[in-house]
């Protein structure tokens, strides 16, 4: 189903017996607690080579693109762009990004105590491949 489909659950609507939060319907979750900032993004149709993750100023930009390939229904190509604002106290020199065996991209960074410089500049974040499934919460 497409998000614009009338049967697609809207925020606050039921899907089966579960309530569907807007971020869960589209395969991502953002967590920001006292110690760290984490983004979980379902990118199961992409390999690490198809993904680009970079930090620019106070944003992380995640881009995925794969060329046309055959699937069960014909041929498909996919592309997405996501951009998230980083909290001002995220230590940008300690950011990491990994892709689990089941296609969950995890971007994370520790938070630093207030008053210290978080070091904001542009830089690419490499995507490492993990051989185990993600421990991210399922939707």
JSON list of C-alpha atoms in Angstrom, two decimals:
[
{"chain": "A", "resi": 1, "resn": "UNK", "atom": "CA", "xyz": [0.00, 0.00, 0.00]},
{"chain": "A", "resi": 2, "resn": "UNK", "atom": "CA", "xyz": [1.15, 3.51, -0.67]},
{"chain": "A", "resi": 3, "resn": "UNK", "atom": "CA", "xyz": [1.02, 6.23, 2.00]},
{"chain": "A", "resi": 4, "resn": "UNK", "atom": "CA", "xyz": [-1.58, 8.07, -0.08]},
{"chain": "A", "resi": 5, "resn": "UNK", "atom": "CA", "xyz": [-3.78, 4.98, -0.26]},
{"chain": "A", "resi": 6, "resn": "UNK", "atom": "CA", "xyz": [-7.10, 5.38, 1.60]},
{"chain": "A", "resi": 7, "resn": "UNK", "atom": "CA", "xyz": [-6.44, 2.07, 3.38]},
{"chain": "A", "resi": 8, "resn": "UNK", "atom": "CA", "xyz": [-3.04, 3.23, 4.70]},
{"chain": "A", "resi": 9, "resn": "UNK", "atom": "CA", "xyz": [-3.29, 4.01, 8.41]},
{"chain": "A", "resi": 10, "resn": "UNK", "atom": "CA", "xyz": [-3.05, 7.66, 9.26]},
{"chain": "A", "resi": 11, "resn": "UNK", "atom": "CA", "xyz": [-1.55, 8.89, 12.51]},
{"chain": "A", "resi": 12, "resn": "UNK", "atom": "CA", "xyz": [-3.74, 7.65, 15.33]},
{"chain": "A", "resi": 13, "resn": "UNK", "atom": "CA", "xyz": [-5.54, 5.05, 13.18]},
{"chain": "A", "resi": 14, "resn": "UNK", "atom": "CA", "xyz": [-5.42, 1.36, 13.81]},
{"chain": "A", "resi": 15, "resn": "UNK", "atom": "CA", "xyz": [-3.67, -1.13, 11.56]},
{"chain": "A", "resi": 16, "resn": "UNK", "atom": "CA", "xyz": [-4.91, -4.56, 12.56]},
{"chain": "A", "resi": 17, "resn": "UNK", "atom": "CA", "xyz": [-4.68, -4.58, 16.33]},
{"chain": "A", "resi": 18, "resn": "UNK", "atom": "CA", "xyz": [-1.63, -2.30, 16.54]},
{"chain": "A", "resi": 19, "resn": "UNK", "atom": "CA", "xyz": [-1.44, 1.47, 16.59]},
{"chain": "A", "resi": 20, "resn": "UNK", "atom": "CA", "xyz": [0.95, 2.68, 13.91]},
{"chain": "A", "resi": 21, "resn": "UNK", "atom": "CA", "xyz": [3.08, 5.68, 14.68]},
{"chain": "A", "resi": 22, "resn": "UNK", "atom": "CA", "xyz": [3.94, 7.79, 11.61]},
{"chain": "A", "resi": 23, "resn": "UNK", "atom": "CA", "xyz": [7.68, 7.00, 11.77]},
{"chain": "A", "resi": 24, "resn": "UNK", "atom": "CA", "xyz": [7.08, 3.25, 12.06]},
{"chain": "A", "resi": 25, "resn": "UNK", "atom": "CA", "xyz": [4.94, 3.16, 8.92]},
{"chain": "A", "resi": 26, "resn": "UNK", "atom": "CA", "xyz": [7.90, 4.44, 6.90]},
{"chain": "A", "resi": 27, "resn": "UNK", "atom": "CA", "xyz": [10.69, 2.35, 8.47]},
{"chain": "A", "resi": 28, "resn": "UNK", "atom": "CA", "xyz": [12.63, 4.80, 10.61]},
{"chain": "A", "resi": 29, "resn": "UNK", "atom": "CA", "xyz": [13.04, 5.75, 14.23]},
{"chain": "A", "resi": 30, "resn": "UNK", "atom": "CA", "xyz": [14.96, 8.61, 15.85]},
{"chain": "A", "resi": 31, "resn": "UNK", "atom": "CA", "xyz": [16.02, 8.43, 19.48]},
{"chain": "A", "resi": 32, "resn": "UNK", "atom": "CA", "xyz": [17.64, 11.18, 21.45]},
{"chain": "A", "resi": 33, "resn": "UNK", "atom": "CA", "xyz": [18.32, 10.59, 25.10]},
{"chain": "A", "resi": 34, "resn": "UNK", "atom": "CA", "xyz": [20.66, 12.14, 27.64]},
{"chain": "A", "resi": 35, "resn": "UNK", "atom": "CA", "xyz": [23.76, 10.25, 26.45]},
{"chain": "A", "resi": 36, "resn": "UNK", "atom": "CA", "xyz": [23.36, 9.64, 22.71]},
{"chain": "A", "resi": 37, "resn": "UNK", "atom": "CA", "xyz": [21.51, 10.33, 19.48]},
{"chain": "A", "resi": 38, "resn": "UNK", "atom": "CA", "xyz": [20.51, 7.38, 17.23]},
{"chain": "A", "resi": 39, "resn": "UNK", "atom": "CA", "xyz": [18.71, 7.02, 13.90]},
{"chain": "A", "resi": 40, "resn": "UNK", "atom": "CA", "xyz": [17.43, 3.62, 12.76]},
{"chain": "A", "resi": 41, "resn": "UNK", "atom": "CA", "xyz": [16.50, 3.48, 9.07]},
{"chain": "A", "resi": 42, "resn": "UNK", "atom": "CA", "xyz": [15.22, 0.45, 7.14]},
{"chain": "A", "resi": 43, "resn": "UNK", "atom": "CA", "xyz": [17.28, 0.33, 3.93]},
{"chain": "A", "resi": 44, "resn": "UNK", "atom": "CA", "xyz": [16.93, -3.38, 3.16]},
{"chain": "A", "resi": 45, "resn": "UNK", "atom": "CA", "xyz": [16.91, -2.77, -0.60]},
{"chain": "A", "resi": 46, "resn": "UNK", "atom": "CA", "xyz": [20.31, -1.05, -0.55]},
{"chain": "A", "resi": 47, "resn": "UNK", "atom": "CA", "xyz": [23.90, -2.22, -0.06]},
{"chain": "A", "resi": 48, "resn": "UNK", "atom": "CA", "xyz": [26.57, -0.10, 1.68]},
{"chain": "A", "resi": 49, "resn": "UNK", "atom": "CA", "xyz": [27.85, 0.89, -1.76]},
{"chain": "A", "resi": 50, "resn": "UNK", "atom": "CA", "xyz": [24.39, 2.32, -2.58]},
{"chain": "A", "resi": 51, "resn": "UNK", "atom": "CA", "xyz": [24.37, 4.55, 0.52]},
{"chain": "A", "resi": 52, "resn": "UNK", "atom": "CA", "xyz": [25.97, 7.90, 1.25]},
{"chain": "A", "resi": 53, "resn": "UNK", "atom": "CA", "xyz": [25.90, 9.36, 4.75]},
{"chain": "A", "resi": 54, "resn": "UNK", "atom": "CA", "xyz": [27.33, 12.79, 5.44]},
{"chain": "A", "resi": 55, "resn": "UNK", "atom": "CA", "xyz": [27.17, 15.45, 8.10]},
{"chain": "A", "resi": 56, "resn": "UNK", "atom": "CA", "xyz": [26.86, 19.05, 7.05]},
{"chain": "A", "resi": 57, "resn": "UNK", "atom": "CA", "xyz": [26.61, 21.72, 9.74]},
{"chain": "A", "resi": 58, "resn": "UNK", "atom": "CA", "xyz": [23.83, 20.57, 12.11]},
{"chain": "A", "resi": 59, "resn": "UNK", "atom": "CA", "xyz": [22.32, 17.94, 9.78]},
{"chain": "A", "resi": 60, "resn": "UNK", "atom": "CA", "xyz": [22.97, 14.35, 8.81]},
{"chain": "A", "resi": 61, "resn": "UNK", "atom": "CA", "xyz": [22.02, 13.57, 5.23]},
{"chain": "A", "resi": 62, "resn": "UNK", "atom": "CA", "xyz": [21.38, 9.98, 4.17]},
{"chain": "A", "resi": 63, "resn": "UNK", "atom": "CA", "xyz": [21.04, 9.19, 0.48]},
{"chain": "A", "resi": 64, "resn": "UNK", "atom": "CA", "xyz": [20.39, 5.81, -1.09]},
{"chain": "A", "resi": 65, "resn": "UNK", "atom": "CA", "xyz": [20.22, 4.94, -4.77]},
{"chain": "A", "resi": 66, "resn": "UNK", "atom": "CA", "xyz": [20.43, 1.72, -6.71]},
{"chain": "A", "resi": 67, "resn": "UNK", "atom": "CA", "xyz": [20.22, 1.25, -10.43]},
{"chain": "A", "resi": 68, "resn": "UNK", "atom": "CA", "xyz": [17.47, -0.67, -12.12]},
{"chain": "A", "resi": 69, "resn": "UNK", "atom": "CA", "xyz": [17.35, -4.33, -11.18]},
{"chain": "A", "resi": 70, "resn": "UNK", "atom": "CA", "xyz": [14.93, -7.16, -11.66]},
{"chain": "A", "resi": 71, "resn": "UNK", "atom": "CA", "xyz": [12.57, -8.29, -8.91]},
{"chain": "A", "resi": 72, "resn": "UNK", "atom": "CA", "xyz": [9.50, -10.58, -8.75]},
{"chain": "A", "resi": 73, "resn": "UNK", "atom": "CA", "xyz": [7.31, -8.00, -10.51]},
{"chain": "A", "resi": 74, "resn": "UNK", "atom": "CA", "xyz": [9.61, -6.65, -13.23]},
{"chain": "A", "resi": 75, "resn": "UNK", "atom": "CA", "xyz": [12.33, -4.03, -12.96]},
{"chain": "A", "resi": 76, "resn": "UNK", "atom": "CA", "xyz": [12.77, -1.40, -10.27]},
{"chain": "A", "resi": 77, "resn": "UNK", "atom": "CA", "xyz": [15.16, 1.36, -9.31]},
{"chain": "A", "resi": 78, "resn": "UNK", "atom": "CA", "xyz": [15.02, 3.12, -5.96]},
{"chain": "A", "resi": 79, "resn": "UNK", "atom": "CA", "xyz": [16.29, 6.36, -4.51]},
{"chain": "A", "resi": 80, "resn": "UNK", "atom": "CA", "xyz": [15.68, 8.24, -1.28]},
{"chain": "A", "resi": 81, "resn": "UNK", "atom": "CA", "xyz": [17.01, 11.28, 0.56]},
{"chain": "A", "resi": 82, "resn": "UNK", "atom": "CA", "xyz": [16.60, 11.79, 4.30]},
{"chain": "A", "resi": 83, "resn": "UNK", "atom": "CA", "xyz": [17.85, 14.71, 6.34]},
{"chain": "A", "resi": 84, "resn": "UNK", "atom": "CA", "xyz": [17.80, 14.91, 10.14]},
{"chain": "A", "resi": 85, "resn": "UNK", "atom": "CA", "xyz": [18.81, 17.78, 12.43]},
{"chain": "A", "resi": 86, "resn": "UNK", "atom": "CA", "xyz": [21.48, 16.76, 14.90]},
{"chain": "A", "resi": 87, "resn": "UNK", "atom": "CA", "xyz": [21.17, 17.96, 18.48]},
{"chain": "A", "resi": 88, "resn": "UNK", "atom": "CA", "xyz": [23.70, 20.72, 19.16]},
{"chain": "A", "resi": 89, "resn": "UNK", "atom": "CA", "xyz": [25.48, 18.63, 21.81]},
{"chain": "A", "resi": 90, "resn": "UNK", "atom": "CA", "xyz": [26.24, 15.59, 19.61]},
{"chain": "A", "resi": 91, "resn": "UNK", "atom": "CA", "xyz": [29.98, 14.92, 19.35]},
{"chain": "A", "resi": 92, "resn": "UNK", "atom": "CA", "xyz": [30.39, 15.03, 15.58]},
{"chain": "A", "resi": 93, "resn": "UNK", "atom": "CA", "xyz": [33.93, 13.67, 15.77]},
{"chain": "A", "resi": 94, "resn": "UNK", "atom": "CA", "xyz": [32.58, 10.38, 17.20]},
{"chain": "A", "resi": 95, "resn": "UNK", "atom": "CA", "xyz": [29.70, 9.64, 14.79]},
{"chain": "A", "resi": 96, "resn": "UNK", "atom": "CA", "xyz": [29.31, 6.11, 13.41]},
{"chain": "A", "resi": 97, "resn": "UNK", "atom": "CA", "xyz": [27.09, 4.36, 10.90]},
{"chain": "A", "resi": 98, "resn": "UNK", "atom": "CA", "xyz": [26.54, 0.65, 10.28]},
{"chain": "A", "resi": 99, "resn": "UNK", "atom": "CA", "xyz": [24.30, -1.55, 8.15]},
{"chain": "A", "resi": 100, "resn": "UNK", "atom": "CA", "xyz": [23.07, -4.81, 9.70]},
{"chain": "A", "resi": 101, "resn": "UNK", "atom": "CA", "xyz": [22.62, -8.07, 7.78]},
{"chain": "A", "resi": 102, "resn": "UNK", "atom": "CA", "xyz": [18.84, -7.53, 7.75]},
{"chain": "A", "resi": 103, "resn": "UNK", "atom": "CA", "xyz": [19.12, -4.04, 6.21]},
{"chain": "A", "resi": 104, "resn": "UNK", "atom": "CA", "xyz": [18.83, -1.73, 9.22]},
{"chain": "A", "resi": 105, "resn": "UNK", "atom": "CA", "xyz": [21.06, 1.34, 9.02]},
{"chain": "A", "resi": 106, "resn": "UNK", "atom": "CA", "xyz": [22.09, 2.63, 12.44]},
{"chain": "A", "resi": 107, "resn": "UNK", "atom": "CA", "xyz": [23.57, 6.13, 12.68]},
{"chain": "A", "resi": 108, "resn": "UNK", "atom": "CA", "xyz": [24.67, 7.20, 16.15]},
{"chain": "A", "resi": 109, "resn": "UNK", "atom": "CA", "xyz": [26.72, 9.67, 18.09]},
{"chain": "A", "resi": 110, "resn": "UNK", "atom": "CA", "xyz": [27.40, 10.32, 21.75]},
{"chain": "A", "resi": 111, "resn": "UNK", "atom": "CA", "xyz": [26.33, 13.55, 23.37]},
{"chain": "A", "resi": 112, "resn": "UNK", "atom": "CA", "xyz": [28.85, 15.76, 25.11]},
{"chain": "A", "resi": 113, "resn": "UNK", "atom": "CA", "xyz": [28.32, 17.81, 28.25]},
{"chain": "A", "resi": 114, "resn": "UNK", "atom": "CA", "xyz": [26.97, 21.29, 27.57]},
{"chain": "A", "resi": 115, "resn": "UNK", "atom": "CA", "xyz": [29.55, 24.03, 27.26]},
{"chain": "A", "resi": 116, "resn": "UNK", "atom": "CA", "xyz": [32.00, 21.93, 25.20]},
{"chain": "A", "resi": 117, "resn": "UNK", "atom": "CA", "xyz": [32.48, 22.39, 21.45]},
{"chain": "A", "resi": 118, "resn": "UNK", "atom": "CA", "xyz": [30.74, 19.68, 19.42]},
{"chain": "A", "resi": 119, "resn": "UNK", "atom": "CA", "xyz": [32.92, 20.40, 16.35]},
{"chain": "A", "resi": 120, "resn": "UNK", "atom": "CA", "xyz": [30.46, 21.10, 13.52]},
{"chain": "A", "resi": 121, "resn": "UNK", "atom": "CA", "xyz": [31.89, 20.72, 10.02]},
{"chain": "A", "resi": 122, "resn": "UNK", "atom": "CA", "xyz": [31.14, 18.79, 6.84]},
{"chain": "A", "resi": 123, "resn": "UNK", "atom": "CA", "xyz": [32.39, 15.23, 6.63]},
{"chain": "A", "resi": 124, "resn": "UNK", "atom": "CA", "xyz": [31.41, 11.86, 5.17]},
{"chain": "A", "resi": 125, "resn": "UNK", "atom": "CA", "xyz": [30.52, 9.03, 7.54]},
{"chain": "A", "resi": 126, "resn": "UNK", "atom": "CA", "xyz": [31.47, 5.57, 6.20]},
{"chain": "A", "resi": 127, "resn": "UNK", "atom": "CA", "xyz": [28.84, 2.81, 6.36]},
{"chain": "A", "resi": 128, "resn": "UNK", "atom": "CA", "xyz": [30.23, -0.41, 7.81]},
{"chain": "A", "resi": 129, "resn": "UNK", "atom": "CA", "xyz": [28.56, -3.76, 7.17]},
{"chain": "A", "resi": 130, "resn": "UNK", "atom": "CA", "xyz": [27.56, -6.00, 10.08]},
{"chain": "A", "resi": 131, "resn": "UNK", "atom": "CA", "xyz": [27.05, -9.73, 9.59]},
{"chain": "A", "resi": 132, "resn": "UNK", "atom": "CA", "xyz": [24.31, -10.00, 12.21]},
{"chain": "A", "resi": 133, "resn": "UNK", "atom": "CA", "xyz": [20.70, -8.78, 12.14]},
{"chain": "A", "resi": 134, "resn": "UNK", "atom": "CA", "xyz": [19.85, -5.46, 13.70]},
{"chain": "A", "resi": 135, "resn": "UNK", "atom": "CA", "xyz": [18.97, -5.08, 17.34]},
{"chain": "A", "resi": 136, "resn": "UNK", "atom": "CA", "xyz": [16.78, -2.09, 16.43]},
{"chain": "A", "resi": 137, "resn": "UNK", "atom": "CA", "xyz": [13.21, -2.10, 17.61]},
{"chain": "A", "resi": 138, "resn": "UNK", "atom": "CA", "xyz": [10.83, -3.66, 15.13]},
{"chain": "A", "resi": 139, "resn": "UNK", "atom": "CA", "xyz": [7.84, -1.75, 13.87]}
]
